[in-house]
Amino acid sequence: MARVCLVLLDGLNAATARRCLAALRALEEAGTARYTALDCALPPLSRPLYAALFSGLSPARSGILRNDDPAPCPGPTIFSLARAAGLTTAAAAYHWVHELCNGTPYDPARHRLTDDPALPISHGLFYDQDAYPDPALFADAACLCRRFAPHLLLVHSMGVDWAGHCHGAESREYRDAARLADGLLARWLPRWMDAGYAVLVTSDHGMTADGTHNDVTEAARRVPLWLAGKGWEGLPLPRQQTQVAGLVLQALGLNPDALAALPQPPAHNPQPPVGA
């Protein structure tokens, strides 16, 4: 069983990742990382795809098809299954992750700092500003790692996505945000691997030149994925985004079949949050 660090670089399309994430390319050349590109599930929106990455359920199966859907993930997640197995979980992540995995609605006064072993994500530093700086986010993750030594750690940054929405995917600002993320990975990823973490780096969706991602173009759907460090031995690269959750569970030494607990889409019609 390995410890797993899941790095989610929100809004990073595969083409920009291949151009700008030089540190991860260096690990590939050194033979300590493997790469593939995946098409994200549809629709290519963040909240539905967070659910897909954490539960293995496509948006059509989870029923979470909109960013303004406040419903929690209807099936087991990698966090709930890890906690049920007695493992320690932590996340430095956008507040929608809390709503999907720990409970909804998110209240920053109560949930910004989460420390509750009964929750699927037991230890969390959550943020609710899309422009939350990536250096602060990676420092949050490092603090969680140092304090709790979690078996499963989520590191979820929004800097690339924010730059893409503001300037478009063909802008210097978008590429510079990807380069900043690469520099932060160059700093922290070797430390996590030295601490025994198997690291998975990916994105939820891509970004178009229009500064959006809710369409079926390659720029919006094609996302990168790297497996770095020890712990992935004998495990194949996923072919679909919905296979990421099962891959994480396998690296943790858990049964990925536990994710297949929701055979049919849920029959819910959640109301949008007030002010949406």
Coordinates of C-alpha atoms in Angstrom, one line a residue:
M1 CA 0.0 0.0 0.0
A2 CA 1.3 3.4 -0.9
R3 CA 0.3 6.9 0.3
V4 CA -1.3 8.8 -2.6
C5 CA -1.1 12.5 -3.4
L6 CA -3.7 13.6 -6.0
V7 CA -2.8 16.9 -7.6
L8 CA -5.7 18.5 -9.4
L9 CA -4.7 21.5 -11.6
D10 CA -8.1 22.9 -12.4
G11 CA -8.7 24.0 -16.0
L12 CA -5.4 22.8 -17.5
N13 CA -5.7 21.5 -21.0
A14 CA -3.3 18.8 -22.3
A15 CA -1.7 21.0 -25.0
T16 CA -0.6 23.6 -22.5
A17 CA 0.4 21.0 -19.9
R18 CA 2.8 19.4 -22.5
R19 CA 4.2 22.8 -23.4
C20 CA 4.6 24.4 -20.0
L21 CA 5.0 21.7 -17.3
A22 CA 8.7 21.1 -17.8
A23 CA 9.4 19.6 -14.4
L24 CA 7.0 16.8 -15.0
R25 CA 8.5 16.3 -18.5
A26 CA 11.9 16.0 -16.8
L27 CA 10.5 13.2 -14.5
E28 CA 9.2 11.4 -17.6
E29 CA 12.7 11.6 -19.2
A30 CA 14.2 10.3 -16.0
G31 CA 11.8 7.3 -15.9
T32 CA 10.1 8.3 -12.7
A33 CA 6.8 9.4 -14.2
R34 CA 4.4 8.2 -16.9
Y35 CA 2.1 10.3 -18.9
T36 CA -1.1 10.0 -20.8
A37 CA -3.9 12.3 -22.0
L38 CA -7.6 11.7 -21.4
D39 CA -10.8 13.1 -22.6
C40 CA -12.8 14.4 -19.7
A41 CA -16.4 13.3 -19.2
L42 CA -19.3 15.4 -20.4
P43 CA -20.3 18.0 -19.6
P44 CA -16.8 19.5 -19.1
L45 CA -17.7 21.5 -15.9
S46 CA -15.8 21.4 -12.6
R47 CA -18.3 20.2 -10.1
P48 CA -19.6 17.3 -12.2
L49 CA -16.0 16.3 -13.0
Y50 CA -14.8 16.5 -9.4
A51 CA -17.5 14.0 -8.7
A52 CA -16.3 11.8 -11.6
L53 CA -12.7 11.9 -10.4
F54 CA -13.5 11.1 -6.8
S55 CA -16.3 8.5 -7.3
G56 CA -15.7 7.0 -10.8
L57 CA -19.3 8.1 -11.7
S58 CA -19.7 10.0 -15.0
P59 CA -22.0 13.1 -14.7
A60 CA -24.7 11.2 -16.4
R61 CA -24.5 8.5 -13.7
S62 CA -24.0 10.8 -10.7
G63 CA -26.8 13.1 -11.8
I64 CA -24.5 16.1 -11.1
L65 CA -24.6 18.0 -14.4
R66 CA -24.3 21.6 -13.4
N67 CA -21.8 23.7 -11.4
D68 CA -24.7 25.2 -9.4
D69 CA -26.0 21.8 -8.2
P70 CA -25.4 21.7 -4.5
A71 CA -26.0 18.0 -4.1
P72 CA -23.3 15.8 -2.5
C73 CA -21.8 13.0 -4.5
P74 CA -24.4 10.2 -4.4
G75 CA -21.9 7.3 -4.4
P76 CA -18.9 6.3 -2.4
T77 CA -15.8 8.4 -2.9
I78 CA -12.1 7.7 -2.6
F79 CA -12.2 9.7 0.6
S80 CA -15.2 7.9 2.2
L81 CA -13.7 4.5 1.3
A82 CA -10.3 5.4 2.6
R83 CA -11.8 6.6 5.9
A84 CA -13.9 3.4 6.2
A85 CA -10.6 1.5 5.8
G86 CA -9.1 3.4 8.7
L87 CA -6.9 5.6 6.6
T88 CA -6.2 9.3 7.2
T89 CA -7.5 11.8 4.6
A90 CA -6.7 15.5 3.9
A91 CA -7.4 18.1 1.2
A92 CA -6.3 21.6 0.4
A93 CA -9.1 22.3 -2.1
Y94 CA -11.9 24.5 -3.4
H95 CA -15.0 24.5 -1.3
W96 CA -17.1 22.5 -3.8
V97 CA -14.9 19.5 -2.9
H98 CA -16.2 19.9 0.7
E99 CA -19.8 20.0 -0.5
L100 CA -19.4 16.9 -2.7
C101 CA -17.5 14.8 -0.2
N102 CA -18.2 16.1 3.4
G103 CA -21.5 17.9 3.3
T104 CA -23.4 20.8 1.9
P105 CA -23.8 23.8 2.2
Y106 CA -20.2 25.0 2.8
D107 CA -19.9 27.5 5.6
P108 CA -16.5 29.2 5.6
A109 CA -16.8 30.0 9.3
R110 CA -17.3 26.3 10.1
H111 CA -15.5 24.5 7.3
R112 CA -12.6 26.6 6.2
L113 CA -10.5 24.7 8.7
T114 CA -11.7 21.1 9.0
D115 CA -10.5 18.7 11.6
D116 CA -13.0 15.9 12.2
P117 CA -12.0 12.2 11.9
A118 CA -15.6 11.3 11.3
L119 CA -15.7 13.1 8.0
P120 CA -14.6 11.5 4.7
I121 CA -12.1 14.4 4.3
S122 CA -11.0 14.5 7.9
H123 CA -8.5 17.3 7.6
G124 CA -9.1 20.2 5.3
L125 CA -8.0 23.7 4.3
F126 CA -10.8 24.8 2.0
Y127 CA -11.1 28.1 0.1
D128 CA -13.9 29.8 -1.8
Q129 CA -12.2 32.4 -3.9
D130 CA -11.4 31.4 -7.5
A131 CA -8.3 33.7 -7.4
Y132 CA -6.8 32.0 -4.3
P133 CA -3.1 32.0 -5.0
D134 CA -1.5 28.7 -6.0
P135 CA 1.6 29.3 -3.8
A136 CA -0.7 29.6 -0.8
L137 CA -2.6 26.5 -1.8
F138 CA 0.5 24.4 -2.1
A139 CA 1.7 25.7 1.2
D140 CA -1.7 24.7 2.7
A141 CA -1.2 21.2 1.3
A142 CA 2.3 21.0 2.7
C143 CA 1.0 22.0 6.2
L144 CA -1.6 19.3 6.1
C145 CA 1.0 16.8 5.0
R146 CA 3.4 17.8 7.7
R147 CA 0.8 17.8 10.5
F148 CA -1.3 14.7 9.6
A149 CA 0.8 12.6 7.3
P150 CA -2.4 11.6 5.4
H151 CA -2.6 8.4 3.4
L152 CA -4.7 10.3 0.8
L153 CA -3.9 13.9 0.2
L154 CA -5.8 16.1 -2.4
V155 CA -4.0 19.2 -3.7
H156 CA -6.5 21.3 -5.7
S157 CA -5.4 24.6 -7.3
M158 CA -7.5 27.1 -9.3
G159 CA -4.8 29.4 -10.6
V160 CA -4.7 28.0 -14.2
D161 CA -8.5 27.9 -14.4
W162 CA -8.8 31.5 -13.2
A163 CA -6.2 32.7 -15.7
G164 CA -8.0 30.8 -18.5
H165 CA -11.3 32.4 -17.7
C166 CA -9.8 35.8 -17.5
H167 CA -7.6 35.7 -20.5
G168 CA -8.3 32.6 -22.6
A169 CA -6.2 29.5 -23.2
E170 CA -4.0 31.0 -25.9
S171 CA -2.8 33.9 -23.7
R172 CA 0.5 34.4 -22.0
E173 CA -1.3 34.7 -18.7
Y174 CA -2.7 31.2 -19.0
R175 CA 0.6 29.7 -19.9
D176 CA 2.3 31.6 -17.1
A177 CA -0.2 30.2 -14.6
A178 CA 0.7 26.7 -15.9
R179 CA 4.4 27.5 -15.5
L180 CA 3.8 28.7 -12.0
A181 CA 2.1 25.4 -11.1
D182 CA 5.0 23.6 -12.7
G183 CA 7.4 25.5 -10.5
L184 CA 5.4 24.7 -7.4
L185 CA 5.4 21.0 -8.4
A186 CA 9.1 21.2 -8.9
R187 CA 9.4 22.3 -5.3
W188 CA 7.0 20.1 -3.5
L189 CA 6.6 16.9 -5.6
P190 CA 10.1 15.6 -4.9
R191 CA 9.4 16.1 -1.1
W192 CA 6.1 14.2 -1.4
M193 CA 7.8 11.4 -3.3
D194 CA 10.6 11.2 -0.8
A195 CA 8.0 10.9 1.9
G196 CA 6.6 7.8 0.2
Y197 CA 3.7 9.3 -1.8
A198 CA 2.6 8.0 -5.2
V199 CA 1.6 11.2 -7.0
L200 CA -1.1 11.6 -9.6
V201 CA -1.3 14.9 -11.4
T202 CA -4.3 15.7 -13.6
S203 CA -7.0 18.2 -14.4
D204 CA -10.8 18.2 -14.4
H205 CA -11.3 19.9 -17.8
G206 CA -9.3 22.0 -20.3
M207 CA -9.8 25.5 -21.5
T208 CA -10.5 27.2 -24.9
A209 CA -9.3 30.4 -26.4
D210 CA -12.7 31.9 -25.6
G211 CA -11.9 31.5 -21.9
T212 CA -14.6 28.8 -21.4
H213 CA -14.7 25.0 -21.3
N214 CA -18.4 24.0 -21.6
D215 CA -18.2 22.5 -25.1
V216 CA -16.9 19.4 -26.8
T217 CA -13.7 20.7 -28.4
E218 CA -10.4 19.1 -27.8
A219 CA -9.2 22.2 -26.0
A220 CA -12.0 21.9 -23.5
R221 CA -12.0 18.2 -23.0
R222 CA -8.4 16.9 -23.4
V223 CA -6.6 16.8 -20.0
P224 CA -3.2 15.6 -18.9
L225 CA -2.4 12.9 -16.4
W226 CA 0.9 11.9 -14.9
L227 CA 1.8 9.1 -12.5
A228 CA 4.9 9.9 -10.5
G229 CA 6.9 8.1 -7.8
K230 CA 6.6 4.6 -6.4
G231 CA 3.3 3.0 -5.7
W232 CA 2.0 2.7 -9.2
E233 CA 4.0 -0.4 -10.1
G234 CA 1.9 -2.9 -12.0
L235 CA -1.0 -0.4 -12.4
P236 CA -1.8 0.7 -16.0
L237 CA -2.4 4.3 -17.0
P238 CA -6.1 5.0 -17.1
R239 CA -7.9 5.2 -20.4
Q240 CA -10.9 7.1 -19.1
Q241 CA -11.2 9.9 -16.5
T242 CA -13.7 7.8 -14.6
Q243 CA -11.0 5.2 -14.0
V244 CA -8.9 7.6 -11.9
A245 CA -10.8 6.9 -8.7
G246 CA -10.3 3.2 -9.0
L247 CA -6.6 3.7 -9.7
V248 CA -6.2 5.7 -6.6
L249 CA -7.9 3.1 -4.5
Q250 CA -5.7 0.4 -5.9
A251 CA -2.6 2.3 -5.0
L252 CA -4.0 2.7 -1.5
G253 CA -4.4 -1.1 -1.3
L254 CA -8.2 -0.9 -1.4
N255 CA -10.8 -2.6 -3.6
P256 CA -11.9 -0.4 -6.5
D257 CA -15.1 -2.4 -6.9
A258 CA -16.4 -0.6 -3.9
L259 CA -17.0 2.4 -6.1
A260 CA -19.6 0.5 -8.2
A261 CA -22.4 1.0 -5.6
L262 CA -24.7 3.2 -7.7
P263 CA -26.0 1.2 -10.7
Q264 CA -28.6 3.8 -11.8
P265 CA -28.5 7.7 -12.0
P266 CA -30.1 9.2 -8.9
A267 CA -33.6 10.7 -9.1
H268 CA -33.0 14.1 -7.6
N269 CA -33.8 17.6 -8.7
P270 CA -31.8 19.9 -6.4
Q271 CA -32.7 23.5 -6.1
P272 CA -29.9 26.0 -7.0
P273 CA -28.4 27.8 -4.0
V274 CA -29.7 31.2 -3.0
G275 CA -28.1 33.9 -5.1
A276 CA -26.9 31.6 -7.9

